[in-house]
Short mmCIF file of C-alpha atoms in Angstrom, two decimals:
data_model
loop_
_atom_site.label_atom_id
_atom_site.label_comp_id
_atom_site.label_asym_id
_atom_site.label_seq_id
_atom_site.Cartn_x
_atom_site.Cartn_y
_atom_site.Cartn_z
CA UNK Y 23 108.22 95.41 -169.09
CA UNK Y 24 109.00 96.31 -172.63
CA UNK Y 25 109.17 93.65 -175.30
CA UNK Y 26 111.41 93.88 -178.30
CA UNK Y 27 109.38 92.99 -181.36
CA UNK Y 28 110.76 92.96 -184.88
CA UNK Y 29 107.60 94.61 -186.19
CA UNK Y 30 105.80 96.90 -183.69
CA UNK Y 31 102.65 96.85 -185.83
CA UNK Y 32 102.47 93.10 -185.30
CA UNK Y 33 102.44 93.53 -181.50
CA UNK Y 34 99.62 96.08 -181.71
CA UNK Y 35 97.65 93.77 -183.99
CA UNK Y 36 98.03 90.80 -181.63
CA UNK Y 37 96.90 92.81 -178.62
CA UNK Y 38 93.98 94.19 -180.63
CA UNK Y 39 92.90 90.69 -181.63
CA UNK Y 40 93.10 89.51 -178.02
CA UNK Y 41 91.14 92.52 -176.75
CA UNK Y 42 88.45 92.06 -179.41
CA UNK Y 43 88.23 88.37 -178.57
CA UNK Y 44 87.70 89.14 -174.89
CA UNK Y 45 85.05 91.78 -175.68
CA UNK Y 46 83.31 89.38 -178.08
CA UNK Y 47 83.33 86.63 -175.47
CA UNK Y 48 81.85 88.95 -172.85
CA UNK Y 49 79.13 90.04 -175.30
CA UNK Y 50 78.29 86.40 -176.03
CA UNK Y 51 78.06 85.59 -172.31
CA UNK Y 52 75.84 88.64 -171.76
CA UNK Y 53 73.51 87.65 -174.61
CA UNK Y 54 73.24 84.07 -173.33
CA UNK Y 55 72.45 85.34 -169.83
CA UNK Y 56 69.82 87.68 -171.24
CA UNK Y 57 68.30 84.84 -173.26
CA UNK Y 58 68.15 82.60 -170.18
CA UNK Y 59 66.57 85.41 -168.16
CA UNK Y 60 63.90 86.06 -170.81
CA UNK Y 61 63.08 82.36 -171.13
CA UNK Y 62 62.73 82.05 -167.35
CA UNK Y 63 60.57 85.17 -167.21
CA UNK Y 64 58.37 83.86 -170.05
CA UNK Y 65 57.74 80.63 -168.13
CA UNK Y 66 56.49 82.53 -165.09
CA UNK Y 67 53.87 84.29 -167.19
CA UNK Y 68 50.56 85.61 -165.96
CA UNK Y 69 47.84 83.19 -165.06
CA UNK Y 70 44.08 83.73 -165.05
CA UNK Y 71 42.79 83.90 -161.53
CA UNK Y 72 39.12 84.69 -162.04
CA UNK Y 73 36.30 84.78 -164.53
CA UNK Y 74 37.24 85.93 -167.95
CA UNK Y 75 34.79 88.28 -169.62
CA UNK Y 76 34.75 88.50 -173.38
CA UNK Y 77 34.98 92.02 -174.62
CA UNK Y 78 32.69 93.32 -177.34
CA UNK Y 79 35.63 93.78 -179.71
CA UNK Y 80 37.09 90.30 -179.12
CA UNK Y 81 36.99 87.73 -181.91
CA UNK Y 82 33.92 85.51 -181.85
CA UNK Y 83 33.56 82.30 -183.85
CA UNK Y 84 31.03 82.62 -186.64
CA UNK Y 85 27.82 80.60 -186.25
CA UNK Y 86 27.88 77.32 -188.19
CA UNK Y 87 24.09 76.90 -188.46
CA UNK Y 88 22.83 77.48 -191.99
CA UNK Y 89 19.55 79.15 -192.81
CA UNK Y 90 17.69 79.57 -196.08
CA UNK Y 91 15.79 82.68 -197.10
#
């Protein structure tokens, strides 16, 4: 079907706005789904199952005992 529009540029603009709105909505839905997926994945996490061994390069708390020379 062909529509008779007084200004053809106006018809192109309206369809462009609608198309951009649909694309923007789909992007928003995708980003929300990705956010939900990442939050769910973060909650699963990795849990310690055994003994943890401190590495030599790991941070160690400084001793609090004072000594006088």
